[in-house]
Amino acid sequence: MAFPRLLALLLMLGMVTAPDAADPKAADRVAVLVAAGQRPDAATTAQLVGAGAVLIDVRSEEEWQEGHIKAARLIPWQSLGATSAGLPADKNAPIVTYCASGARAQVAVLKLRGLGYTRVVALEGGFADLEAAGMKVEK
């Protein structure tokens, strides 16, 4: 089968997604966490990110430079706004925020919800928990 025909077939079957597209199950899992008022632990966060959830590091640039999760996008909590680079265009995209201990991540959740994001939660814990859970760290 020629490559273009194979690609078309895979697209029709839903087996190829855009790089920024999340598995609908990740979005549903985050929606359940939001509805229950729960925060995911590091292991659950790793699973959500693996399924396509957006991971946002809300720490400072200096903290980011000292080490960050490879899959994360840096958007310091103080600068979160409607025009922040790195935010998904889809307001229903699953998002998990993290910082060093969890406090700033929770503030970021409130800001993101104020911007209209519906499926956003803060990690229960902080950066060190994600590292301990085996998520890849970059410096």
Tab-separated table of N, CA and C in Angstrom:
chain	number	residue	atom	x	y	z
A	1	MET	N	0.853	-1.173	0.000
A	1	MET	CA	0.000	0.000	0.000
A	1	MET	C	0.895	1.230	0.000
A	2	ALA	N	0.594	2.193	-0.810
A	2	ALA	CA	1.381	3.417	-0.895
A	2	ALA	C	1.251	4.206	0.406
A	3	PHE	N	2.294	4.940	0.743
A	3	PHE	CA	2.312	5.697	1.980
A	3	PHE	C	1.134	6.662	2.113
A	4	PRO	N	0.800	7.463	1.095
A	4	PRO	CA	-0.337	8.381	1.254
A	4	PRO	C	-1.645	7.656	1.558
A	5	ARG	N	-1.847	6.498	0.954
A	5	ARG	CA	-3.074	5.735	1.215
A	5	ARG	C	-3.068	5.177	2.625
A	6	LEU	N	-1.902	4.714	3.102
A	6	LEU	CA	-1.777	4.201	4.457
A	6	LEU	C	-2.035	5.320	5.468
A	7	LEU	N	-1.463	6.484	5.221
A	7	LEU	CA	-1.672	7.618	6.117
A	7	LEU	C	-3.138	8.007	6.154
A	8	ALA	N	-3.781	8.049	5.007
A	8	ALA	CA	-5.211	8.377	4.958
A	8	ALA	C	-6.029	7.349	5.742
A	9	LEU	N	-5.676	6.093	5.600
A	9	LEU	CA	-6.379	5.041	6.327
A	9	LEU	C	-6.192	5.204	7.833
A	10	LEU	N	-4.961	5.473	8.272
A	10	LEU	CA	-4.699	5.666	9.689
A	10	LEU	C	-5.443	6.880	10.234
A	11	LEU	N	-5.491	7.945	9.458
A	11	LEU	CA	-6.239	9.129	9.880
A	11	LEU	C	-7.717	8.815	10.033
A	12	MET	N	-8.267	8.070	9.099
A	12	MET	CA	-9.685	7.714	9.168
A	12	MET	C	-9.966	6.845	10.386
A	13	LEU	N	-9.027	6.003	10.735
A	13	LEU	CA	-9.199	5.131	11.886
A	13	LEU	C	-8.889	5.839	13.203
A	14	GLY	N	-8.409	7.075	13.107
A	14	GLY	CA	-8.116	7.841	14.309
A	14	GLY	C	-6.829	7.428	14.989
A	15	MET	N	-5.920	6.829	14.259
A	15	MET	CA	-4.691	6.331	14.865
A	15	MET	C	-3.552	7.336	14.787
A	16	VAL	N	-3.724	8.415	14.050
A	16	VAL	CA	-2.720	9.448	13.954
A	16	VAL	C	-3.358	10.724	14.478
A	17	THR	N	-2.673	11.386	15.425
A	17	THR	CA	-3.211	12.609	15.991
A	17	THR	C	-2.202	13.722	15.842
A	18	ALA	N	-2.667	14.931	15.994
A	18	ALA	CA	-1.770	16.081	15.971
A	18	ALA	C	-0.873	16.003	17.195
A	19	PRO	N	0.358	16.540	17.117
A	19	PRO	CA	1.283	16.429	18.228
A	19	PRO	C	0.761	17.055	19.522
A	20	ASP	N	-0.111	18.053	19.446
A	20	ASP	CA	-0.619	18.726	20.631
A	20	ASP	C	-1.959	18.150	21.074
A	21	ALA	N	-2.453	17.128	20.375
A	21	ALA	CA	-3.765	16.568	20.694
A	21	ALA	C	-3.651	15.556	21.820
A	22	ALA	N	-4.561	15.643	22.767
A	22	ALA	CA	-4.574	14.716	23.897
A	22	ALA	C	-5.522	13.572	23.612
A	23	ASP	N	-5.206	12.433	24.175
A	23	ASP	CA	-6.111	11.298	24.154
A	23	ASP	C	-7.378	11.744	24.878
A	24	PRO	N	-8.553	11.506	24.297
A	24	PRO	CA	-9.780	11.919	24.980
A	24	PRO	C	-9.886	11.360	26.399
A	25	LYS	N	-9.273	10.214	26.637
A	25	LYS	CA	-9.318	9.641	27.970
A	25	LYS	C	-8.560	10.511	28.974
A	26	ALA	N	-7.465	11.153	28.544
A	26	ALA	CA	-6.730	12.053	29.444
A	26	ALA	C	-7.613	13.233	29.811
A	27	ALA	N	-8.309	13.792	28.833
A	27	ALA	CA	-9.202	14.915	29.091
A	27	ALA	C	-10.319	14.497	30.037
A	28	ASP	N	-10.864	13.310	29.829
A	28	ASP	CA	-11.932	12.812	30.706
A	28	ASP	C	-11.413	12.586	32.125
A	29	ARG	N	-10.202	12.042	32.253
A	29	ARG	CA	-9.641	11.782	33.584
A	29	ARG	C	-9.401	13.083	34.335
A	30	VAL	N	-8.917	14.101	33.618
A	30	VAL	CA	-8.710	15.394	34.267
A	30	VAL	C	-10.054	16.005	34.648
A	31	ALA	N	-11.060	15.864	33.785
A	31	ALA	CA	-12.394	16.380	34.100
A	31	ALA	C	-12.946	15.741	35.368
A	32	VAL	N	-12.709	14.450	35.555
A	32	VAL	CA	-13.162	13.751	36.767
A	32	VAL	C	-12.443	14.306	37.991
A	33	LEU	N	-11.142	14.540	37.873
A	33	LEU	CA	-10.379	15.112	38.987
A	33	LEU	C	-10.908	16.499	39.349
A	34	VAL	N	-11.177	17.312	38.330
A	34	VAL	CA	-11.710	18.663	38.561
A	34	VAL	C	-13.054	18.578	39.279
A	35	ALA	N	-13.944	17.731	38.770
A	35	ALA	CA	-15.284	17.594	39.354
A	35	ALA	C	-15.217	17.119	40.803
A	36	ALA	N	-14.245	16.276	41.117
A	36	ALA	CA	-14.121	15.731	42.466
A	36	ALA	C	-13.292	16.632	43.386
A	37	GLY	N	-12.722	17.702	42.818
A	37	GLY	CA	-11.880	18.586	43.613
A	37	GLY	C	-10.590	17.919	44.055
A	38	GLN	N	-10.090	16.991	43.243
A	38	GLN	CA	-8.879	16.246	43.583
A	38	GLN	C	-7.697	16.716	42.753
A	39	ARG	N	-6.509	16.467	43.292
A	39	ARG	CA	-5.266	16.782	42.597
A	39	ARG	C	-4.532	15.473	42.318
A	40	PRO	N	-3.985	15.317	41.116
A	40	PRO	CA	-3.277	14.063	40.804
A	40	PRO	C	-1.928	13.988	41.503
A	41	ASP	N	-1.534	12.767	41.880
A	41	ASP	CA	-0.196	12.570	42.406
A	41	ASP	C	0.771	12.493	41.224
A	42	ALA	N	2.052	12.326	41.517
A	42	ALA	CA	3.075	12.327	40.471
A	42	ALA	C	2.897	11.178	39.479
A	43	ALA	N	2.572	9.991	39.960
A	43	ALA	CA	2.396	8.842	39.060
A	43	ALA	C	1.210	9.057	38.126
A	44	THR	N	0.122	9.574	38.653
A	44	THR	CA	-1.051	9.857	37.818
A	44	THR	C	-0.733	10.956	36.822
A	45	THR	N	0.001	11.960	37.269
A	45	THR	CA	0.395	13.050	36.366
A	45	THR	C	1.232	12.503	35.210
A	46	ALA	N	2.166	11.621	35.499
A	46	ALA	CA	2.991	11.028	34.439
A	46	ALA	C	2.114	10.296	33.425
A	47	GLN	N	1.106	9.581	33.907
A	47	GLN	CA	0.189	8.881	33.001
A	47	GLN	C	-0.609	9.880	32.156
A	48	LEU	N	-1.096	10.938	32.788
A	48	LEU	CA	-1.878	11.943	32.063
A	48	LEU	C	-1.043	12.615	30.976
A	49	VAL	N	0.199	12.960	31.317
A	49	VAL	CA	1.087	13.589	30.335
A	49	VAL	C	1.393	12.611	29.206
A	50	GLY	N	1.586	11.345	29.544
A	50	GLY	CA	1.815	10.320	28.524
A	50	GLY	C	0.637	10.173	27.578
A	51	ALA	N	-0.553	10.491	28.075
A	51	ALA	CA	-1.762	10.400	27.255
A	51	ALA	C	-2.082	11.725	26.559
A	52	GLY	N	-1.229	12.726	26.754
A	52	GLY	CA	-1.399	13.973	26.012
A	52	GLY	C	-1.769	15.198	26.808
A	53	ALA	N	-1.892	15.097	28.124
A	53	ALA	CA	-2.183	16.291	28.925
A	53	ALA	C	-0.994	17.248	28.834
A	54	VAL	N	-1.282	18.532	28.855
A	54	VAL	CA	-0.256	19.565	28.815
A	54	VAL	C	0.265	19.762	30.241
A	55	LEU	N	1.578	19.712	30.404
A	55	LEU	CA	2.216	19.904	31.703
A	55	LEU	C	2.836	21.296	31.716
A	56	ILE	N	2.387	22.125	32.654
A	56	ILE	CA	2.885	23.498	32.737
A	56	ILE	C	3.642	23.699	34.039
A	57	ASP	N	4.909	24.103	33.901
A	57	ASP	CA	5.772	24.437	35.029
A	57	ASP	C	5.553	25.914	35.318
A	58	VAL	N	5.046	26.233	36.502
A	58	VAL	CA	4.721	27.620	36.828
A	58	VAL	C	5.769	28.264	37.738
A	59	ARG	N	6.922	27.614	37.857
A	59	ARG	CA	8.007	28.169	38.670
A	59	ARG	C	8.688	29.312	37.930
A	60	SER	N	9.693	29.883	38.545
A	60	SER	CA	10.447	30.982	37.935
A	60	SER	C	11.411	30.456	36.863
A	61	GLU	N	11.883	31.365	36.046
A	61	GLU	CA	12.884	31.035	35.015
A	61	GLU	C	14.135	30.440	35.667
A	62	GLU	N	14.536	30.983	36.815
A	62	GLU	CA	15.725	30.497	37.510
A	62	GLU	C	15.538	29.041	37.965
A	63	GLU	N	14.370	28.739	38.520
A	63	GLU	CA	14.097	27.365	38.942
A	63	GLU	C	14.086	26.428	37.740
A	64	TRP	N	13.495	26.885	36.638
A	64	TRP	CA	13.431	26.112	35.394
A	64	TRP	C	14.839	25.754	34.928
A	65	GLN	N	15.745	26.741	34.959
A	65	GLN	CA	17.117	26.522	34.510
A	65	GLN	C	17.849	25.505	35.380
A	66	GLU	N	17.487	25.406	36.656
A	66	GLU	CA	18.117	24.443	37.561
A	66	GLU	C	17.679	23.015	37.269
A	67	GLY	N	16.554	22.853	36.588
A	67	GLY	CA	16.033	21.544	36.214
A	67	GLY	C	14.527	21.594	36.077
A	68	HIS	N	14.029	20.918	35.053
A	68	HIS	CA	12.583	20.886	34.797
A	68	HIS	C	12.221	19.579	34.113
A	69	ILE	N	10.942	19.252	34.133
A	69	ILE	CA	10.460	18.050	33.467
A	69	ILE	C	10.512	18.286	31.968
A	70	LYS	N	11.085	17.342	31.247
A	70	LYS	CA	11.305	17.490	29.811
A	70	LYS	C	10.023	17.819	29.049
A	71	ALA	N	8.917	17.219	29.421
A	71	ALA	CA	7.657	17.403	28.699
A	71	ALA	C	6.955	18.720	29.042
A	72	ALA	N	7.488	19.469	30.008
A	72	ALA	CA	6.795	20.662	30.509
A	72	ALA	C	7.013	21.888	29.628
A	73	ARG	N	6.072	22.821	29.787
A	73	ARG	CA	6.159	24.150	29.189
A	73	ARG	C	6.298	25.136	30.341
A	74	LEU	N	7.236	26.076	30.228
A	74	LEU	CA	7.428	27.074	31.285
A	74	LEU	C	6.489	28.252	31.057
A	75	ILE	N	5.633	28.491	32.050
A	75	ILE	CA	4.810	29.700	32.091
A	75	ILE	C	4.734	30.098	33.565
A	76	PRO	N	5.645	30.977	34.027
A	76	PRO	CA	5.621	31.364	35.435
A	76	PRO	C	4.234	31.867	35.847
A	77	TRP	N	3.808	31.497	37.047
A	77	TRP	CA	2.445	31.777	37.494
A	77	TRP	C	2.108	33.264	37.464
A	78	GLN	N	3.089	34.132	37.737
A	78	GLN	CA	2.813	35.568	37.746
A	78	GLN	C	2.474	36.101	36.360
A	79	SER	N	2.961	35.441	35.330
A	79	SER	CA	2.759	35.952	33.972
A	79	SER	C	1.643	35.235	33.219
A	80	LEU	N	0.926	34.343	33.889
A	80	LEU	CA	-0.159	33.631	33.221
A	80	LEU	C	-1.240	34.610	32.793
A	81	GLY	N	-1.556	34.576	31.528
A	81	GLY	CA	-2.603	35.438	30.994
A	81	GLY	C	-3.115	34.883	29.688
A	82	ALA	N	-4.126	35.511	29.164
A	82	ALA	CA	-4.772	35.035	27.943
A	82	ALA	C	-3.802	34.929	26.771
A	83	THR	N	-2.751	35.743	26.780
A	83	THR	CA	-1.826	35.738	25.647
A	83	THR	C	-0.524	34.997	25.951
A	84	SER	N	-0.482	34.249	27.034
A	84	SER	CA	0.738	33.514	27.394
A	84	SER	C	1.078	32.464	26.341
A	85	ALA	N	2.314	32.534	25.846
A	85	ALA	CA	2.782	31.522	24.903
A	85	ALA	C	2.841	30.183	25.628
A	86	GLY	N	2.467	29.126	24.952
A	86	GLY	CA	2.519	27.797	25.526
A	86	GLY	C	1.182	27.279	26.008
A	87	LEU	N	0.203	28.163	26.133
A	87	LEU	CA	-1.131	27.695	26.530
A	87	LEU	C	-1.830	27.080	25.332
A	88	PRO	N	-2.522	25.966	25.537
A	88	PRO	CA	-3.258	25.370	24.412
A	88	PRO	C	-4.408	26.274	23.973
A	89	ALA	N	-4.689	26.268	22.695
A	89	ALA	CA	-5.810	27.059	22.173
A	89	ALA	C	-7.142	26.484	22.641
A	90	ASP	N	-7.195	25.174	22.801
A	90	ASP	CA	-8.416	24.489	23.220
A	90	ASP	C	-8.618	24.672	24.724
A	91	LYS	N	-9.675	25.367	25.115
A	91	LYS	CA	-9.956	25.630	26.530
A	91	LYS	C	-10.366	24.360	27.285
A	92	ASN	N	-10.649	23.273	26.563
A	92	ASN	CA	-10.997	22.001	27.190
A	92	ASN	C	-9.827	21.017	27.221
A	93	ALA	N	-8.657	21.470	26.807
A	93	ALA	CA	-7.478	20.604	26.814
A	93	ALA	C	-7.119	20.249	28.253
A	94	PRO	N	-6.704	19.011	28.505
A	94	PRO	CA	-6.292	18.647	29.868
A	94	PRO	C	-4.941	19.284	30.196
A	95	ILE	N	-4.874	19.937	31.349
A	95	ILE	CA	-3.661	20.643	31.779
A	95	ILE	C	-3.367	20.266	33.224
A	96	VAL	N	-2.086	20.001	33.514
A	96	VAL	CA	-1.623	19.794	34.886
A	96	VAL	C	-0.520	20.816	35.137
A	97	THR	N	-0.642	21.563	36.233
A	97	THR	CA	0.382	22.541	36.596
A	97	THR	C	1.242	21.984	37.730
A	98	TYR	N	2.494	22.438	37.787
A	98	TYR	CA	3.353	22.054	38.909
A	98	TYR	C	4.320	23.175	39.237
A	99	CYS	N	4.779	23.165	40.480
A	99	CYS	CA	5.800	24.095	40.948
A	99	CYS	C	6.726	23.302	41.873
A	100	ALA	N	7.309	23.941	42.860
A	100	ALA	CA	8.206	23.232	43.776
A	100	ALA	C	7.449	22.464	44.847
A	101	SER	N	6.344	23.049	45.339
A	101	SER	CA	5.632	22.401	46.448
A	101	SER	C	4.136	22.223	46.217
A	102	GLY	N	3.564	22.949	45.284
A	102	GLY	CA	2.139	22.825	44.996
A	102	GLY	C	1.343	24.098	45.178
A	103	ALA	N	1.849	25.056	45.956
A	103	ALA	CA	1.098	26.280	46.228
A	103	ALA	C	0.929	27.143	44.981
A	104	ARG	N	2.021	27.431	44.289
A	104	ARG	CA	1.928	28.262	43.077
A	104	ARG	C	1.155	27.550	41.980
A	105	ALA	N	1.283	26.218	41.931
A	105	ALA	CA	0.542	25.446	40.924
A	105	ALA	C	-0.958	25.603	41.128
A	106	GLN	N	-1.393	25.638	42.379
A	106	GLN	CA	-2.822	25.812	42.673
A	106	GLN	C	-3.280	27.223	42.315
A	107	VAL	N	-2.461	28.230	42.567
A	107	VAL	CA	-2.792	29.603	42.165
A	107	VAL	C	-2.919	29.667	40.637
A	108	ALA	N	-2.015	28.983	39.950
A	108	ALA	CA	-2.059	28.959	38.484
A	108	ALA	C	-3.347	28.312	37.984
A	109	VAL	N	-3.812	27.273	38.668
A	109	VAL	CA	-5.072	26.628	38.295
A	109	VAL	C	-6.209	27.643	38.362
A	110	LEU	N	-6.250	28.407	39.434
A	110	LEU	CA	-7.308	29.411	39.575
A	110	LEU	C	-7.240	30.452	38.464
A	111	LYS	N	-6.030	30.867	38.118
A	111	LYS	CA	-5.859	31.838	37.025
A	111	LYS	C	-6.322	31.240	35.699
A	112	LEU	N	-5.925	29.986	35.440
A	112	LEU	CA	-6.305	29.334	34.187
A	112	LEU	C	-7.820	29.129	34.099
A	113	ARG	N	-8.428	28.756	35.197
A	113	ARG	CA	-9.888	28.613	35.198
A	113	ARG	C	-10.550	29.960	34.938
A	114	GLY	N	-9.964	31.022	35.466
A	114	GLY	CA	-10.466	32.366	35.205
A	114	GLY	C	-10.355	32.756	33.737
A	115	LEU	N	-9.399	32.143	33.044
A	115	LEU	CA	-9.224	32.387	31.600
A	115	LEU	C	-10.130	31.488	30.763
A	116	GLY	N	-10.886	30.614	31.423
A	116	GLY	CA	-11.827	29.757	30.709
A	116	GLY	C	-11.400	28.323	30.507
A	117	TYR	N	-10.232	27.937	31.029
A	117	TYR	CA	-9.794	26.544	30.903
A	117	TYR	C	-10.611	25.684	31.867
A	118	THR	N	-11.149	24.588	31.371
A	118	THR	CA	-12.090	23.791	32.150
A	118	THR	C	-11.484	22.518	32.732
A	119	ARG	N	-10.415	22.039	32.159
A	119	ARG	CA	-9.824	20.761	32.594
A	119	ARG	C	-8.390	20.983	33.042
A	120	VAL	N	-8.256	21.694	34.130
A	120	VAL	CA	-6.932	22.028	34.644
A	120	VAL	C	-6.869	21.691	36.130
A	121	VAL	N	-5.789	21.011	36.520
A	121	VAL	CA	-5.555	20.623	37.909
A	121	VAL	C	-4.094	20.868	38.255
A	122	ALA	N	-3.835	20.999	39.549
A	122	ALA	CA	-2.469	21.157	40.050
A	122	ALA	C	-1.977	19.836	40.608
A	123	LEU	N	-0.725	19.538	40.356
A	123	LEU	CA	-0.083	18.357	40.919
A	123	LEU	C	-0.161	18.404	42.436
A	124	GLU	N	-0.460	17.287	43.042
A	124	GLU	CA	-0.383	17.150	44.508
A	124	GLU	C	1.072	16.856	44.816
A	125	GLY	N	1.782	17.852	45.266
A	125	GLY	CA	3.212	17.723	45.479
A	125	GLY	C	3.935	18.725	44.596
A	126	GLY	N	5.183	18.397	44.259
A	126	GLY	CA	5.978	19.329	43.477
A	126	GLY	C	6.942	18.654	42.528
A	127	PHE	N	7.849	19.452	42.022
A	127	PHE	CA	8.821	19.013	41.028
A	127	PHE	C	9.565	17.751	41.461
A	128	ALA	N	10.017	17.702	42.700
A	128	ALA	CA	10.777	16.546	43.175
A	128	ALA	C	9.956	15.262	43.104
A	129	ASP	N	8.649	15.375	43.306
A	129	ASP	CA	7.781	14.196	43.218
A	129	ASP	C	7.715	13.672	41.786
A	130	LEU	N	7.671	14.587	40.826
A	130	LEU	CA	7.646	14.160	39.409
A	130	LEU	C	8.954	13.479	39.038
A	131	GLU	N	10.049	14.048	39.513
A	131	GLU	CA	11.369	13.459	39.247
A	131	GLU	C	11.441	12.063	39.868
A	132	ALA	N	10.968	11.919	41.119
A	132	ALA	CA	10.982	10.617	41.804
A	132	ALA	C	10.084	9.601	41.110
A	133	ALA	N	9.039	10.081	40.419
A	133	ALA	CA	8.125	9.189	39.709
A	133	ALA	C	8.707	8.739	38.370
A	134	GLY	N	9.898	9.225	38.039
A	134	GLY	CA	10.568	8.765	36.822
A	134	GLY	C	10.399	9.646	35.599
A	135	MET	N	9.786	10.827	35.785
A	135	MET	CA	9.659	11.707	34.627
A	135	MET	C	11.029	12.289	34.292
A	136	LYS	N	11.335	12.399	33.007
A	136	LYS	CA	12.649	12.855	32.561
A	136	LYS	C	12.860	14.314	32.898
A	137	VAL	N	14.047	14.601	33.450
A	137	VAL	CA	14.415	15.952	33.850
A	137	VAL	C	15.501	16.472	32.912
A	138	GLU	N	15.378	17.747	32.545
A	138	GLU	CA	16.391	18.430	31.730
A	138	GLU	C	16.950	19.594	32.544
A	139	LYS	N	18.180	19.938	32.217
A	139	LYS	CA	18.813	21.129	32.845
A	139	LYS	C	19.318	22.040	31.776
